[in-house]
């Protein structure tokens, strides 16, 4: 599982305050903790600051990179903020989170990723709004993939996000997401998928149980990336179980390691 | 989920002793508990008694039916024991657990189920041993289904068991089972599937976590029957999550009911 650590997001109260106060230590600690707990990318989001987003995003990238070699996922639809962040980012290629088929977003972000080694999350969203069915999602996924490939973005750098919608709104939304993941991984061999899963349980109680079970099923359907809290032990346990049951854990070594670390108690 | 309550099995120490001592109350309590906790069938197994199996199985059926209307799953490969048990079974049609493509078993049990309303568990097993791949399982499933249909067993009375093998032996065994479930439910619309899942975790620690995660995935792949302990709250929670995420829980009503009953704490 390719984990995109989601904790450095200005919309979270503690992080928003840390950014405003330029509290380097607070941000660096959250970055280091996520890297130590298995994050493959550290998401940085300063979206609430609007006009100052380029400055704050740049400051976030610098502070994350002060404590870890794990690359950033630059989480913004604002091309100025992304370019400012990319200008200071060092080392392994970062991720852009995220492009979509919405006209403005597509036209603003495509030139940034074209012909580069940047990773890119591509949302199954267009100006027609949220797709409702597997077919709707696949039509958008097809346009996203072809559009990116034509601009020399490598297939293995694309992370398609089919967008999770709440079960409480429609009982079919879980399977529609899961079947889309299966079709994407079958149709575009070598591509990645990624998403935030927690929207599935919106409006329901005891959400963590739903989120974990959904993760386990999604892995069996082919999901290989997630935007999540890498310090969530229960979710890491669910991922470990999903990967073992899906045949992705040689000799159950990762499962046994997680068991010895106390993840199943 | 069609739950076949597995607890009345003579190979379990307490039940074996209760049967030997003809302790009616002990057996009746286990039957009533399973029925109250959602079992659709109460499995009865007196296999360890060999020569006396017909007598003991008959005694078990009578005692189960003394406390519940839930039909029995008559768990034996012995046609004499099955016929004796059927002769005393009243009410809704019981289940035969189980036929397979092994020559003796097929020839002994087919005449018993032919042209009846009995439910029957059919194991994907032949005289060639345990099938290794999805294709091997599907070939056996195809022969089982066609053979039963030709003898006027209705499709909706057949429960195919693709047989779970341990992940610790081969990391692909989980997905091979799951993909077989998916193919069976797709290819034979209206048929049922059923199995004991716990073999998946044989040889590994913290088995219950693996078993529950496997159940959740299996439901998303189409599994609709399980031979299990209906009093296992953790497994019932896993089933509830699987059914909600698989689109089988209108307005998440069963999930909400299970939440209020304290299943997610």
XYZ file of C-alpha atoms in Angstrom:
530
model
C 0.000 0.000 0.000
C 1.308 3.415 -1.000
C 0.324 5.616 1.936
C -0.071 9.359 1.424
C 0.099 10.809 4.953
C -2.785 13.252 5.284
C -2.046 14.984 8.591
C -0.349 18.193 7.435
C -3.516 19.908 6.307
C -4.264 23.479 7.318
C -7.939 22.666 7.694
C -6.966 20.625 10.770
C -7.066 23.032 13.710
C -3.652 22.258 15.232
C -1.901 22.356 11.864
C -3.676 25.562 10.787
C -2.481 27.216 14.005
C 1.060 25.843 13.618
C 1.267 27.246 10.080
C -0.005 30.690 11.142
C 2.500 30.819 13.996
C 5.279 29.462 11.758
C 5.816 26.742 14.374
C 8.481 24.726 12.554
C 8.856 22.096 15.264
C 5.157 21.219 15.304
C 5.009 20.686 11.540
C 8.326 18.830 11.427
C 7.203 16.423 14.160
C 4.017 15.510 12.260
C 6.091 14.986 9.101
C 8.666 12.781 10.857
C 5.987 10.746 12.641
C 4.200 9.980 9.384
C 7.432 9.049 7.593
C 8.435 6.721 10.441
C 5.029 5.055 10.305
C 5.247 4.102 6.668
C 4.061 7.091 4.635
C 5.380 7.037 1.037
C 4.327 10.680 0.534
C 3.681 13.490 3.016
C 0.673 15.527 1.937
C 1.020 19.306 2.423
C -2.096 21.477 2.234
C -2.326 25.205 2.980
C -5.574 25.736 1.112
C -7.306 27.807 3.788
C -4.823 30.678 3.369
C -5.935 31.495 -0.215
C -3.768 34.489 -1.265
C -0.831 33.419 0.866
C -1.063 29.764 -0.184
C 2.158 29.810 -2.299
C 4.212 31.134 0.640
C 2.734 28.794 3.200
C 2.953 25.742 0.926
C 6.618 26.515 0.238
C 7.243 26.840 3.978
C 5.536 23.478 4.560
C 7.628 21.703 1.905
C 10.859 23.115 3.363
C 9.966 22.013 6.879
C 8.855 18.524 5.836
C 12.081 18.076 3.886
C 14.122 19.263 6.858
C 13.286 16.005 8.663
C 12.593 13.342 6.015
C 13.537 12.189 2.516
C 9.968 11.035 1.907
C 8.636 13.222 -0.939
C 5.656 15.558 -0.547
C 2.201 15.305 -2.063
C 1.487 18.911 -2.969
C -2.188 19.243 -2.220
C -3.610 22.223 -4.089
C -5.580 23.127 -7.217
C -3.691 26.445 -7.442
C -0.986 26.360 -10.134
C 0.917 29.289 -8.556
C 1.071 27.545 -5.196
C 2.093 24.226 -6.800
C 4.854 25.844 -8.866
C 6.217 27.685 -5.845
C 6.243 24.438 -3.849
C 7.873 22.480 -6.691
C 10.608 25.121 -6.986
C 11.851 24.348 -3.473
C 11.147 20.588 -3.413
C 14.316 18.427 -3.501
C 15.029 14.730 -3.990
C 12.593 12.100 -5.226
C 9.755 13.337 -7.448
C 6.786 14.642 -5.445
C 3.123 14.025 -6.116
C 0.546 16.557 -7.294
C -2.760 16.107 -5.452
C -4.800 16.521 -7.585
C -5.843 17.019 -11.174
C -9.375 16.281 -12.433
C -11.366 16.599 -15.636
C -12.936 19.868 -14.451
C -11.960 22.322 -17.171
C -10.112 24.924 -15.079
C -8.268 22.346 -13.023
C -7.297 20.266 -16.066
C -6.029 23.269 -18.029
C -4.160 24.769 -15.079
C -2.451 21.605 -13.884
C -1.787 19.630 -17.073
C 1.125 21.921 -18.151
C 2.717 21.416 -14.723
C 2.810 17.614 -14.919
C 3.295 17.259 -18.708
C 6.561 15.508 -19.595
C 7.724 15.301 -15.966
C 8.345 12.483 -13.502
C 5.835 13.952 -11.072
C 3.286 11.565 -9.617
C -0.267 12.794 -9.991
C -3.558 11.964 -8.314
C -6.359 12.220 -10.896
C -9.902 12.529 -9.547
C -12.827 10.981 -11.446
C -14.602 14.336 -11.426
C -15.725 16.515 -14.320
C -17.754 19.708 -14.739
C -20.818 17.450 -14.825
C -20.302 16.851 -11.082
C -19.777 13.621 -9.166
C -20.139 10.511 -11.336
C -22.961 8.246 -10.191
C -22.196 4.852 -11.735
C -19.202 2.629 -12.500
C -19.587 3.467 -16.202
C -19.610 7.216 -15.511
C -16.426 6.835 -13.466
C -14.745 4.695 -16.111
C -15.540 7.226 -18.863
C -13.835 9.960 -16.829
C -10.940 7.659 -15.866
C -10.422 6.853 -19.550
C -10.240 10.544 -20.498
C -7.913 11.319 -17.590
C -5.518 8.472 -18.413
C -5.447 9.147 -22.147
C -5.068 12.897 -21.626
C -2.145 12.407 -19.241
C -0.438 9.751 -21.405
C -0.648 12.086 -24.422
C 1.248 14.677 -22.390
C 4.024 12.195 -21.556
C 2.987 11.394 -18.028
C 3.946 7.763 -17.405
C 1.145 5.332 -16.548
C 2.950 4.251 -13.376
C 2.963 7.856 -12.154
C -0.842 8.165 -12.344
C -3.018 7.502 -9.273
C -6.702 7.390 -10.226
C -9.139 8.327 -7.445
C -12.669 7.095 -8.307
C -14.125 9.160 -5.411
C -15.871 7.495 -2.504
C -19.447 8.571 -1.753
C -21.360 7.792 1.458
C -23.218 4.511 1.966
C -25.780 6.464 3.997
C -26.833 8.272 0.803
C -27.026 5.191 -1.440
C -26.388 1.564 -0.473
C -24.771 0.927 -3.882
C -22.011 3.555 -3.466
C -19.626 1.099 -1.807
C -19.762 -1.487 -4.598
C -19.676 1.205 -7.288
C -16.374 2.456 -5.943
C -15.013 -1.073 -5.474
C -16.009 -2.235 -8.950
C -14.446 0.894 -10.447
C -11.157 0.115 -8.671
C -11.280 -3.422 -10.100
C -11.976 -2.197 -13.638
C -9.251 0.478 -13.522
C -6.575 -1.936 -12.307
C -7.641 -4.495 -14.935
C -7.963 -2.075 -17.855
C -4.828 0.000 -17.198
C -2.243 -2.553 -16.021
C 0.561 -0.791 -14.130
C -1.500 2.240 -13.072
C -2.105 3.094 -9.418
C -5.272 3.961 -7.546
C -5.575 6.134 -4.460
C -8.299 7.756 -2.417
C -9.490 8.932 0.931
C -11.833 6.154 2.066
C -13.479 7.724 5.095
C -16.273 9.380 3.129
C -17.888 5.920 2.847
C -19.043 6.097 6.486
C -20.250 9.727 6.476
C -23.459 10.053 8.472
C -23.122 6.662 10.207
C -21.954 5.800 13.744
C -18.804 3.831 14.656
C -17.225 5.034 11.407
C -13.805 3.493 11.965
C -15.205 -0.042 11.678
C -16.792 0.732 8.316
C -13.656 2.491 7.061
C -11.401 -0.429 7.985
C -13.667 -3.090 6.463
C -13.957 -0.982 3.304
C -10.159 -0.725 3.077
C -9.791 -4.499 3.387
C -12.274 -5.142 0.576
C -10.800 -2.364 -1.596
C -7.341 -3.958 -1.419
C -8.794 -7.285 -2.571
C -10.329 -5.357 -5.504
C -6.939 -3.847 -6.409
C -6.575 -0.566 -4.476
C -2.883 0.149 -3.898
C -2.819 3.729 -2.605
C -4.578 5.603 0.192
C -4.665 9.155 1.534
C -4.814 8.461 5.275
C -3.333 8.823 8.726
C -0.363 6.427 8.826
C -0.513 6.460 12.649
C -3.989 4.884 12.648
C -3.037 1.426 13.942
C -6.483 -0.035 13.319
C -6.352 1.024 9.671
C -2.793 -0.291 9.281
C -4.064 -3.608 10.685
C -6.897 -3.593 8.115
C -4.381 -2.945 5.316
C -2.136 -5.753 6.547
C -5.081 -8.174 6.564
C -6.270 -7.021 3.135
C -2.827 -7.446 1.574
C -2.312 -10.915 3.092
C -5.744 -12.137 1.958
C -5.288 -10.605 -1.505
C -2.091 -12.618 -2.050
C 0.256 -9.638 -1.686
C 2.158 -10.808 1.402
C 4.851 -13.435 0.740
C 4.764 -16.139 3.433
C 2.515 -13.791 5.481
C 5.727 -12.052 6.591
C 4.172 -8.596 6.903
C 1.220 -10.042 8.780
C 3.511 -11.867 11.209
C 5.610 -8.720 11.708
C 2.480 -6.679 12.420
C 1.282 -9.365 14.829
C 4.589 -9.255 16.718
C 4.295 -5.447 16.849
C 0.963 -5.898 18.669
C -1.368 -4.741 15.895
C -3.793 -7.626 16.460
C -4.703 -7.527 20.147
C -26.119 -14.295 5.227
C -27.492 -17.805 5.651
C -25.814 -19.016 8.833
C -25.384 -22.761 9.440
C -24.736 -23.033 13.189
C -21.747 -25.324 13.630
C -21.670 -25.930 17.380
C -23.457 -29.293 17.664
C -20.527 -31.360 16.466
C -19.433 -34.461 18.341
C -15.792 -33.663 17.642
C -16.171 -30.734 20.072
C -15.345 -32.119 23.532
C -18.381 -30.805 25.439
C -20.804 -31.914 22.718
C -19.177 -35.327 22.329
C -19.576 -35.862 26.080
C -23.180 -34.579 26.066
C -24.074 -37.002 23.273
C -22.453 -39.959 25.043
C -24.273 -39.135 28.271
C -27.522 -38.455 26.381
C -27.600 -35.058 28.087
C -30.676 -33.630 26.354
C -30.579 -30.289 28.129
C -26.992 -29.552 27.093
C -27.687 -30.216 23.403
C -31.025 -28.377 23.453
C -29.436 -25.276 24.988
C -26.774 -25.090 22.260
C -29.502 -25.534 19.617
C -31.733 -22.821 21.127
C -28.813 -20.395 21.563
C -27.804 -20.752 17.919
C -31.383 -20.323 16.684
C -31.854 -17.185 18.808
C -28.625 -15.759 17.431
C -29.665 -15.972 13.811
C -28.811 -19.486 12.596
C -30.886 -20.510 9.547
C -29.823 -24.155 9.978
C -28.537 -26.083 13.001
C -25.738 -28.425 11.970
C -25.811 -31.854 13.661
C -22.732 -34.073 13.484
C -22.190 -37.384 15.273
C -19.386 -38.571 13.006
C -17.050 -39.761 15.755
C -19.430 -42.545 16.785
C -19.084 -44.465 13.487
C -21.290 -47.560 13.911
C -23.757 -45.795 16.195
C -23.902 -42.655 14.033
C -27.500 -43.272 12.807
C -28.824 -43.555 16.374
C -26.912 -40.579 17.702
C -27.749 -38.372 14.706
C -31.440 -39.221 15.112
C -31.221 -38.363 18.799
C -29.571 -35.024 17.930
C -32.276 -34.096 15.374
C -35.052 -34.902 17.869
C -33.463 -32.779 20.572
C -32.748 -29.822 18.285
C -36.338 -29.923 17.051
C -37.640 -30.060 20.614
C -36.573 -26.432 21.094
C -36.579 -24.747 17.664
C -38.311 -24.711 14.285
C -35.009 -23.909 12.585
C -34.225 -26.903 10.334
C -31.132 -29.070 10.770
C -28.097 -29.398 8.547
C -27.445 -33.140 8.649
C -23.687 -33.350 8.661
C -22.576 -36.782 7.528
C -21.289 -38.665 4.476
C -23.045 -41.834 5.733
C -26.284 -42.540 3.795
C -27.666 -44.763 6.568
C -27.160 -42.040 9.175
C -28.645 -39.370 6.875
C -31.712 -41.473 6.081
C -32.306 -42.229 9.740
C -32.047 -38.537 10.590
C -34.326 -37.508 7.705
C -36.939 -40.031 8.842
C -37.439 -38.167 12.128
C -36.896 -34.588 10.872
C -40.099 -32.488 10.809
C -41.071 -29.121 9.357
C -39.045 -27.048 6.879
C -36.709 -29.005 4.598
C -33.343 -29.710 6.213
C -29.928 -29.435 4.591
C -27.562 -32.285 3.717
C -23.951 -31.381 4.584
C -22.409 -32.492 2.278
C -22.161 -34.114 -1.116
C -19.020 -33.920 -3.285
C -17.755 -35.265 -6.582
C -15.827 -38.050 -4.818
C -17.275 -41.206 -6.375
C -18.522 -42.972 -3.227
C -19.962 -39.834 -1.720
C -21.657 -38.782 -4.967
C -23.210 -42.191 -5.579
C -24.329 -42.636 -1.974
C -25.857 -39.205 -1.471
C -27.281 -38.315 -4.890
C -30.248 -40.736 -4.542
C -31.074 -39.146 -1.180
C -31.369 -35.580 -2.512
C -32.695 -36.417 -6.023
C -36.138 -34.946 -6.669
C -36.493 -33.583 -3.125
C -36.690 -30.111 -1.588
C -33.660 -30.837 0.577
C -30.953 -28.185 0.629
C -27.507 -29.571 -0.119
C -23.979 -28.361 0.466
C -21.795 -29.480 -2.455
C -18.030 -29.461 -1.886
C -15.656 -28.674 -4.754
C -13.771 -31.908 -4.089
C -13.218 -34.927 -6.338
C -11.211 -38.135 -6.182
C -8.317 -36.122 -7.643
C -8.037 -34.365 -4.266
C -8.266 -30.709 -3.363
C -8.499 -28.436 -6.405
C -5.589 -26.002 -6.673
C -6.818 -23.236 -8.967
C -9.986 -21.283 -9.704
C -10.396 -23.228 -12.968
C -10.077 -26.575 -11.176
C -12.754 -25.482 -8.703
C -15.048 -24.215 -11.450
C -14.758 -27.504 -13.381
C -15.876 -29.413 -10.285
C -18.585 -26.842 -9.471
C -19.922 -27.188 -13.012
C -20.149 -30.986 -12.716
C -21.766 -30.759 -9.275
C -24.392 -28.245 -10.398
C -25.246 -30.037 -13.625
C -25.362 -33.425 -11.905
C -27.703 -32.134 -9.205
C -29.948 -30.240 -11.665
C -30.304 -33.390 -13.764
C -31.608 -35.171 -10.674
C -34.239 -32.479 -10.076
C -32.491 -30.653 -7.284
C -33.424 -26.975 -7.617
C -30.615 -24.473 -8.191
C -31.735 -22.406 -5.194
C -31.339 -25.462 -2.938
C -27.654 -25.925 -3.843
C -24.898 -24.413 -1.688
C -21.505 -24.702 -3.409
C -18.496 -24.790 -1.065
C -15.284 -24.017 -3.013
C -13.164 -25.117 -0.004
C -10.889 -22.710 1.793
C -7.207 -23.604 2.029
C -4.674 -21.940 4.347
C -2.875 -18.727 3.412
C 0.133 -20.031 5.329
C 0.538 -22.773 2.710
C 0.127 -20.550 -0.369
C -0.424 -16.795 -0.449
C -2.758 -17.180 -3.462
C -5.257 -19.454 -1.664
C -7.323 -16.533 -0.371
C -7.887 -14.944 -3.774
C -8.460 -18.336 -5.426
C -11.343 -18.990 -3.066
C -12.708 -15.452 -3.422
C -12.518 -15.452 -7.210
C -14.263 -18.840 -7.304
C -17.102 -17.440 -5.179
C -17.432 -14.532 -7.620
C -17.484 -16.821 -10.662
C -20.010 -19.228 -9.137
C -22.448 -16.471 -8.188
C -22.078 -14.897 -11.641
C -22.297 -18.112 -13.661
C -25.139 -19.789 -11.729
C -27.509 -16.925 -10.882
C -29.760 -17.921 -7.973
C -27.408 -20.532 -6.505
C -25.996 -20.230 -2.983
C -22.462 -20.569 -1.675
C -21.410 -21.682 1.799
C -18.252 -22.671 3.583
C -16.319 -22.783 6.784
C -13.895 -19.880 6.488
C -11.584 -20.478 9.414
C -9.218 -22.764 7.493
C -7.836 -19.611 5.810
C -5.910 -18.698 8.984
C -4.609 -22.190 9.838
C -1.027 -21.987 11.104
C -1.110 -18.222 11.736
C -1.507 -16.283 15.000
C -4.466 -14.032 15.904
C -6.650 -16.107 13.613
C -9.941 -14.376 14.380
C -8.756 -11.141 12.742
C -7.910 -12.963 9.519
C -11.181 -14.915 9.566
C -13.285 -11.775 10.010
C -11.498 -9.802 7.299
C -11.831 -12.793 4.957
C -15.572 -12.979 5.645
C -16.004 -9.274 4.855
C -14.207 -9.621 1.509
C -16.015 -12.887 0.683
C -19.413 -11.202 1.096
C -18.363 -8.444 -1.315
C -17.441 -11.230 -3.758
C -20.883 -12.839 -3.389
C -20.697 -15.355 -0.518
C -24.160 -15.737 1.042
C -23.790 -18.738 3.366
C -21.401 -19.707 6.164
C -20.882 -22.658 8.472
C -19.960 -20.838 11.681
C -20.638 -20.069 15.324
C -23.616 -17.682 15.310
C -22.650 -16.516 18.831
C -19.315 -15.128 17.577
C -20.104 -11.407 17.918
C -16.924 -10.341 16.142
C -17.804 -12.468 13.124
C -21.402 -11.214 13.120
C -19.972 -7.670 13.130
C -17.760 -8.582 10.141
C -20.804 -9.975 8.302
C -22.832 -6.842 9.052
C -20.033 -4.640 7.671
C -19.572 -6.825 4.606
C -23.287 -6.797 3.771
C -23.580 -3.012 4.212
C -20.517 -2.321 2.046
C -21.676 -4.841 -0.583
C -24.971 -2.974 -1.025
C -27.067 -5.611 0.740
C -28.310 -3.477 3.657
C -31.168 -1.085 2.812
C -30.595 2.311 4.438
C -27.880 0.628 6.563
C -30.703 -0.553 8.841
C -29.003 -3.806 9.857
C -25.761 -1.947 10.518
C -27.542 0.622 12.690
C -29.379 -2.132 14.575
C -26.096 -3.980 15.201
C -24.506 -0.718 16.334
C -27.318 -0.124 18.835
C -26.867 -3.713 20.063
C -23.237 -2.852 20.902
C -21.534 -4.869 18.173
C -19.143 -2.040 17.277
C -17.470 -1.010 20.538
